[in-house]
Short mmCIF file of C-alpha atoms in Angstrom, two decimals:
data_model
loop_
_atom_site.label_atom_id
_atom_site.label_comp_id
_atom_site.label_asym_id
_atom_site.label_seq_id
_atom_site.Cartn_x
_atom_site.Cartn_y
_atom_site.Cartn_z
CA MET E 644 287.27 119.70 -26.97
CA PRO E 645 286.03 116.14 -25.41
CA SER E 646 285.75 116.02 -21.54
CA GLY E 647 287.91 112.84 -21.67
CA SER E 648 291.05 114.32 -23.25
CA THR E 649 290.47 117.42 -20.80
CA GLN E 650 290.48 114.76 -17.83
CA PHE E 651 293.29 112.86 -19.29
CA ARG E 652 295.35 116.21 -19.02
CA TYR E 653 294.48 117.25 -15.71
CA THR E 654 295.16 114.12 -13.70
CA GLN E 655 298.81 114.58 -14.82
CA THR E 656 301.38 116.23 -12.44
CA PRO E 657 302.41 120.09 -14.01
CA SER E 658 305.87 120.14 -15.47
CA LYS E 659 307.65 122.91 -17.45
CA VAL E 660 308.25 120.38 -19.95
CA LEU E 661 305.51 119.12 -22.28
CA HIS E 662 304.56 116.20 -24.65
CA LEU E 663 303.38 116.73 -27.82
CA ARG E 664 301.65 113.73 -29.91
CA ASN E 665 300.67 113.37 -33.49
CA MET E 666 302.77 115.72 -34.75
CA PRO E 667 303.91 115.96 -38.47
CA TRP E 668 306.94 113.41 -39.03
CA GLU E 669 309.09 116.41 -41.12
CA SER E 670 308.11 119.02 -38.41
CA THR E 671 310.94 121.44 -37.35
CA GLU E 672 312.06 122.81 -34.19
CA GLU E 673 311.12 126.13 -35.71
CA GLU E 674 307.46 125.18 -36.26
CA LEU E 675 307.62 123.85 -32.63
CA VAL E 676 309.09 126.45 -31.00
CA GLU E 677 306.41 128.99 -32.94
CA LEU E 678 303.51 127.26 -31.64
CA CYS E 679 304.86 127.19 -27.98
CA LYS E 680 306.06 130.91 -27.84
CA PRO E 681 302.80 132.83 -27.15
CA PHE E 682 302.90 131.33 -23.74
CA GLY E 683 306.76 131.86 -22.91
CA ARG E 684 310.17 131.53 -23.62
CA VAL E 685 311.00 127.86 -24.84
CA VAL E 686 314.63 126.92 -23.55
CA ASN E 687 314.96 123.58 -24.93
CA THR E 688 313.09 120.98 -27.39
CA MET E 689 313.68 117.71 -28.85
CA CYS E 690 311.72 117.01 -32.51
CA ASN E 691 310.47 113.85 -34.51
CA VAL E 692 310.94 111.22 -31.74
CA GLY E 693 309.37 107.80 -30.96
CA ALA E 694 308.78 105.15 -33.43
CA ASN E 695 306.99 107.02 -35.77
CA ARG E 696 309.06 110.25 -35.29
CA ASN E 697 305.90 112.14 -34.62
CA GLN E 698 306.08 113.02 -30.93
CA ALA E 699 308.01 115.94 -29.69
CA PHE E 700 309.17 117.51 -26.17
CA VAL E 701 309.32 121.53 -25.64
CA GLU E 702 310.94 123.10 -22.19
CA PHE E 703 309.57 126.23 -21.03
CA ALA E 704 311.70 128.68 -18.78
CA ASP E 705 309.09 128.63 -15.96
CA GLN E 706 306.41 125.84 -15.47
CA ASN E 707 303.49 128.42 -15.45
CA GLN E 708 304.22 129.04 -18.83
CA ALA E 709 303.64 125.09 -19.55
CA ILE E 710 300.14 125.15 -17.62
CA SER E 711 298.89 128.33 -19.85
CA MET E 712 299.55 126.00 -22.76
CA VAL E 713 297.91 123.27 -21.36
CA SER E 714 295.28 125.02 -19.86
CA TYR E 715 294.54 127.23 -22.78
CA TYR E 716 294.11 124.05 -25.11
CA ALA E 717 292.12 122.35 -22.88
CA SER E 718 289.41 125.03 -22.81
CA SER E 719 290.01 126.22 -26.09
CA SER E 720 287.70 124.93 -29.10
CA GLU E 721 290.55 125.31 -31.60
CA PRO E 722 292.66 122.78 -31.33
CA ALA E 723 297.13 123.13 -31.26
CA GLN E 724 297.78 122.81 -35.13
CA VAL E 725 300.98 121.80 -36.76
CA ARG E 726 300.95 122.17 -40.64
CA GLY E 727 297.36 121.74 -40.71
CA LYS E 728 297.58 118.53 -37.92
CA THR E 729 296.31 118.58 -34.73
CA VAL E 730 298.30 117.92 -32.17
CA TYR E 731 297.58 117.00 -28.68
CA ILE E 732 299.03 118.11 -25.21
CA GLN E 733 299.99 117.10 -22.13
CA TYR E 734 302.79 117.43 -19.30
CA SER E 735 305.69 115.35 -19.61
CA ASN E 736 306.86 112.75 -16.91
CA ARG E 737 310.47 114.72 -16.76
CA GLN E 738 310.96 118.15 -15.70
CA GLU E 739 313.71 118.91 -17.86
CA ILE E 740 314.98 117.76 -21.25
CA THR E 741 318.46 116.43 -21.57
CA ASN E 742 319.96 116.18 -25.07
CA ASN E 743 322.85 113.02 -24.99
CA LYS E 744 325.27 115.37 -26.90
CA GLY E 745 328.36 115.83 -26.29
CA THR E 746 327.66 113.68 -23.05
CA GLY E 747 329.56 110.13 -24.05
CA ASP E 748 325.89 108.82 -23.15
CA SER E 749 325.57 107.28 -26.92
CA SER E 750 322.36 105.92 -27.61
CA GLY E 751 321.70 102.41 -28.73
CA ASN E 752 318.67 99.70 -28.87
CA VAL E 753 319.52 98.27 -25.80
CA LEU E 754 319.17 100.17 -22.19
CA LEU E 755 320.82 99.12 -19.00
CA VAL E 756 318.31 99.69 -15.89
CA THR E 757 319.29 99.96 -12.64
CA PHE E 758 316.50 99.37 -10.22
CA GLU E 759 317.08 101.38 -6.77
CA GLY E 760 315.76 100.55 -3.74
CA VAL E 761 315.00 96.68 -4.10
CA GLN E 762 316.67 93.20 -3.89
CA PRO E 763 317.30 90.84 -6.81
CA ASN E 764 313.96 89.01 -6.68
CA ASP E 765 311.76 91.71 -5.62
CA VAL E 766 311.01 92.96 -9.30
CA SER E 767 309.93 90.23 -11.87
CA ILE E 768 310.98 89.86 -14.98
CA ASP E 769 307.40 90.01 -16.13
CA VAL E 770 306.53 93.40 -14.61
CA ILE E 771 309.58 94.74 -16.10
CA HIS E 772 308.51 93.54 -19.42
CA LEU E 773 305.07 95.32 -18.75
CA VAL E 774 306.85 98.47 -18.05
CA PHE E 775 309.57 99.04 -20.71
CA SER E 776 306.61 97.50 -23.21
CA ALA E 777 304.41 100.42 -23.22
CA PHE E 778 307.14 102.12 -25.51
CA GLY E 779 307.95 99.34 -28.11
CA PHE E 780 307.97 95.68 -28.57
CA VAL E 781 311.15 94.68 -26.25
CA HIS E 782 312.73 92.24 -27.84
CA LYS E 783 315.05 90.79 -25.11
CA ILE E 784 315.51 91.22 -21.52
CA ALA E 785 318.25 89.83 -19.26
CA THR E 786 318.54 90.30 -15.61
CA PHE E 787 321.76 90.21 -13.41
CA GLU E 788 323.28 91.24 -10.09
CA LYS E 789 326.11 93.62 -10.03
CA ALA E 790 327.88 95.76 -7.32
CA ALA E 791 325.55 98.28 -8.49
CA GLY E 792 323.01 96.30 -7.40
CA PHE E 793 320.13 94.42 -9.39
CA GLN E 794 319.96 95.31 -13.28
CA ALA E 795 318.65 94.57 -16.68
CA LEU E 796 319.62 94.72 -20.06
CA ILE E 797 316.73 95.63 -22.19
CA GLN E 798 316.68 95.20 -25.93
CA TYR E 799 314.41 97.11 -28.10
CA THR E 800 314.15 96.83 -32.07
CA ASP E 801 315.63 100.20 -32.69
CA ALA E 802 317.60 103.32 -31.06
CA PRO E 803 315.01 105.96 -31.05
CA THR E 804 312.28 103.66 -29.19
CA ALA E 805 314.71 102.75 -26.42
CA LEU E 806 315.59 106.62 -26.31
CA GLU E 807 311.59 107.17 -25.63
CA ALA E 808 311.61 104.97 -23.15
CA LYS E 809 314.97 106.16 -21.39
CA ASN E 810 313.52 109.52 -21.37
CA SER E 811 310.30 108.61 -19.89
CA LEU E 812 311.34 106.11 -17.15
CA ASP E 813 314.48 107.37 -16.07
CA GLY E 814 314.56 108.94 -12.74
CA ARG E 815 310.93 107.34 -11.91
CA SER E 816 309.38 104.85 -10.25
CA ILE E 817 307.68 101.92 -10.73
CA PRO E 818 304.20 102.20 -9.89
CA ARG E 819 303.35 100.66 -6.65
CA TYR E 820 300.46 98.14 -7.08
CA LEU E 821 303.03 96.21 -9.76
CA LEU E 822 305.41 95.64 -6.49
CA ALA E 823 305.34 92.86 -3.83
CA GLN E 824 304.24 94.05 -0.99
CA HIS E 825 307.27 94.35 1.24
CA VAL E 826 309.02 96.74 -1.28
CA SER E 827 307.66 100.34 -0.53
CA ILE E 828 309.64 102.02 -3.90
CA CYS E 829 311.33 101.33 -6.91
CA HIS E 830 313.73 104.05 -8.84
CA LEU E 831 314.75 103.32 -12.37
CA ARG E 832 317.97 104.54 -13.33
CA ILE E 833 318.55 104.09 -16.79
CA THR E 834 321.44 104.68 -19.22
CA PHE E 835 322.61 102.83 -22.54
CA SER E 836 324.51 99.55 -22.92
CA ALA E 837 327.03 99.11 -25.43
CA HIS E 838 325.31 96.00 -26.45
CA LYS E 839 323.54 95.64 -29.57
CA ASP E 840 321.84 92.18 -29.74
CA LEU E 841 321.90 89.91 -26.32
CA ASN E 842 322.52 86.22 -26.53
CA ILE E 843 319.67 84.45 -24.48
CA LYS E 844 320.08 81.02 -24.08
CA PHE E 845 317.17 80.20 -22.10
CA GLN E 846 314.04 81.05 -20.92
CA SER E 847 314.31 81.46 -17.19
CA HIS E 848 312.84 83.98 -14.24
CA ARG E 849 316.30 85.72 -14.96
CA SER E 850 316.45 85.94 -18.40
CA ARG E 851 313.85 86.13 -21.47
CA ASP E 852 313.88 86.08 -25.83
CA TYR E 853 310.24 87.37 -27.01
CA THR E 854 311.29 86.73 -30.25
CA ASN E 855 311.72 82.81 -30.01
CA PRO E 856 309.00 81.14 -28.27
CA TYR E 857 310.56 77.94 -28.98
CA LEU E 858 313.57 78.88 -26.97
CA PRO E 859 314.54 75.85 -24.26
CA VAL E 860 313.35 76.76 -20.25
CA ASN E 861 316.36 76.33 -18.04
CA PRO E 862 314.74 74.48 -15.02
CA THR E 863 318.05 75.02 -12.96
CA ALA E 864 317.47 78.61 -13.38
CA ILE E 865 313.89 78.35 -11.39
CA GLU E 866 315.06 78.88 -8.13
CA GLY E 867 311.59 78.04 -6.62
CA ILE E 868 310.19 80.41 -8.96
CA ALA E 869 307.04 79.16 -10.90
CA GLN E 870 308.21 77.62 -14.34
CA PRO E 871 306.59 79.52 -17.07
CA MET E 872 303.66 77.35 -18.67
CA LEU E 873 303.71 76.42 -22.33
CA GLY E 874 300.65 75.86 -24.47
CA SER E 875 299.67 73.64 -27.27
CA ASP E 876 301.86 75.36 -29.41
CA GLY E 877 304.99 75.44 -27.70
CA LYS E 878 304.52 79.41 -26.82
CA ILE E 879 305.31 80.57 -23.12
CA LYS E 880 301.64 80.79 -21.89
CA GLU E 881 301.45 83.76 -19.51
CA PRO E 882 299.64 83.14 -16.18
CA GLU E 883 296.32 84.91 -15.26
CA SER E 884 296.75 88.25 -12.91
CA ASN E 885 294.37 91.19 -12.30
CA VAL E 886 295.47 93.78 -14.74
CA LEU E 887 294.41 93.77 -18.05
CA LEU E 888 296.67 96.14 -20.82
CA ALA E 889 294.30 97.19 -23.30
CA SER E 890 295.26 98.59 -26.69
CA ILE E 891 293.01 101.71 -27.94
CA GLU E 892 292.30 101.32 -31.64
CA ASN E 893 290.44 103.08 -34.40
CA MET E 894 288.91 105.78 -32.08
CA GLN E 895 286.05 108.04 -33.28
CA TYR E 896 285.93 110.06 -30.45
CA ALA E 897 288.64 110.94 -27.70
CA VAL E 898 288.69 108.06 -25.33
CA GLY E 899 289.39 109.26 -21.62
CA VAL E 900 289.90 107.43 -18.09
CA ASP E 901 286.07 108.36 -17.50
CA VAL E 902 285.17 106.31 -20.46
CA LEU E 903 287.50 103.54 -19.85
CA HIS E 904 286.23 103.23 -16.13
CA THR E 905 282.30 103.24 -17.66
CA VAL E 906 283.54 100.12 -19.98
CA PHE E 907 285.72 98.03 -17.71
CA SER E 908 283.53 98.54 -14.59
CA SER E 909 280.62 96.43 -16.21
CA PHE E 910 282.72 93.50 -15.36
CA GLY E 911 283.88 94.24 -11.63
CA ALA E 912 285.30 97.05 -9.66
CA VAL E 913 287.89 98.82 -11.13
CA ARG E 914 290.29 99.94 -8.64
CA LYS E 915 292.88 101.92 -10.96
CA ILE E 916 293.52 102.94 -14.45
CA ALA E 917 296.77 104.40 -16.35
CA MET E 918 296.82 105.64 -19.55
CA PHE E 919 300.22 106.23 -21.57
CA GLU E 920 301.14 105.91 -25.21
CA LYS E 921 302.69 102.90 -27.24
CA ASN E 922 303.81 102.93 -31.25
CA GLY E 923 301.43 106.23 -31.83
CA GLY E 924 298.80 104.30 -30.14
CA MET E 925 296.85 104.78 -26.93
CA GLN E 926 296.95 101.89 -24.47
CA ALA E 927 295.84 101.31 -20.67
CA LEU E 928 296.30 99.41 -17.27
CA ILE E 929 293.37 98.46 -16.16
CA GLN E 930 293.87 97.21 -12.45
CA TYR E 931 290.97 95.11 -10.55
CA PRO E 932 290.78 93.46 -7.25
CA GLY E 933 292.90 90.36 -7.11
CA ASP E 934 290.37 88.00 -6.52
CA VAL E 935 288.31 88.72 -9.66
CA ASP E 936 286.77 85.70 -11.42
CA TRP E 937 287.83 87.15 -15.29
CA PRO E 938 284.84 87.19 -17.61
CA ARG E 939 285.34 85.36 -21.25
CA CYS E 940 283.78 88.18 -23.44
CA SER E 941 285.18 90.71 -26.22
CA PHE E 942 285.03 94.43 -25.97
CA ALA E 943 285.39 96.84 -28.13
CA VAL E 944 288.74 97.72 -27.56
CA ILE E 945 291.21 94.91 -27.52
CA CYS E 946 292.58 93.44 -24.62
CA SER E 947 295.12 90.85 -23.30
CA LEU E 948 296.34 89.33 -19.77
CA CYS E 949 299.36 90.50 -18.50
CA CYS E 950 301.51 89.36 -15.72
#
């Protein structure tokens, strides 16, 4: 198995829950259990998740059983397969699978996110967009303050995409390097909202409609924060930052952290790299020092600047 893929797996924190990618979309729970049972007792599963229904989660009774499965396929010359398709296995961010059946927490396409440990202006709407866009196209974001604290409504295209984001981020923290210097930690508590389509009337630092770039900017909503710049085409022009979002397409071989570091180090010192999956493809965040002088060049991967 390519070393880049192995490195990616071992940089993750072990969990008794495994995340499986590239599953056949019509695969069943029985097939998932059959793949995993040689390594231990499976106590819970979640099949056909993600926008393409090609992902799954499996929870073992013990973390050592999950470690055994990941270690086996990381070192084996024979990949894990379901219906002849190679399945990629990694540790999940979660420690257990929580099924929403019977809990009253009905799934939908809009998430209600509570940001714990921060004040209302400590987390920008651009950081929120960057974090949640890792799981699918974000249509709209509205932030507000309630008794529960600083909150946001985040609208996705469909319920499966919102469910994937919720399962991956609920209980997690926003990466420290995306937060203001005075903020030490920001926990995410996520539930589903009853909303289906958010009514965003203005683009501002508190609300955005990413489907309508011609929506007017509300100057009274800026409150000292820089107004979004508009390009010649009328679309919002995001300012440059020291973090790149790279979409890795048409891979002819496994691309891992080491490969990305080699490519992007050609243009400056790389501080951090984080890899994740979005809509069945791989993406990465690459952080440079804040004073980097951006090169104007093309890569083998498609890159765009993010706030």
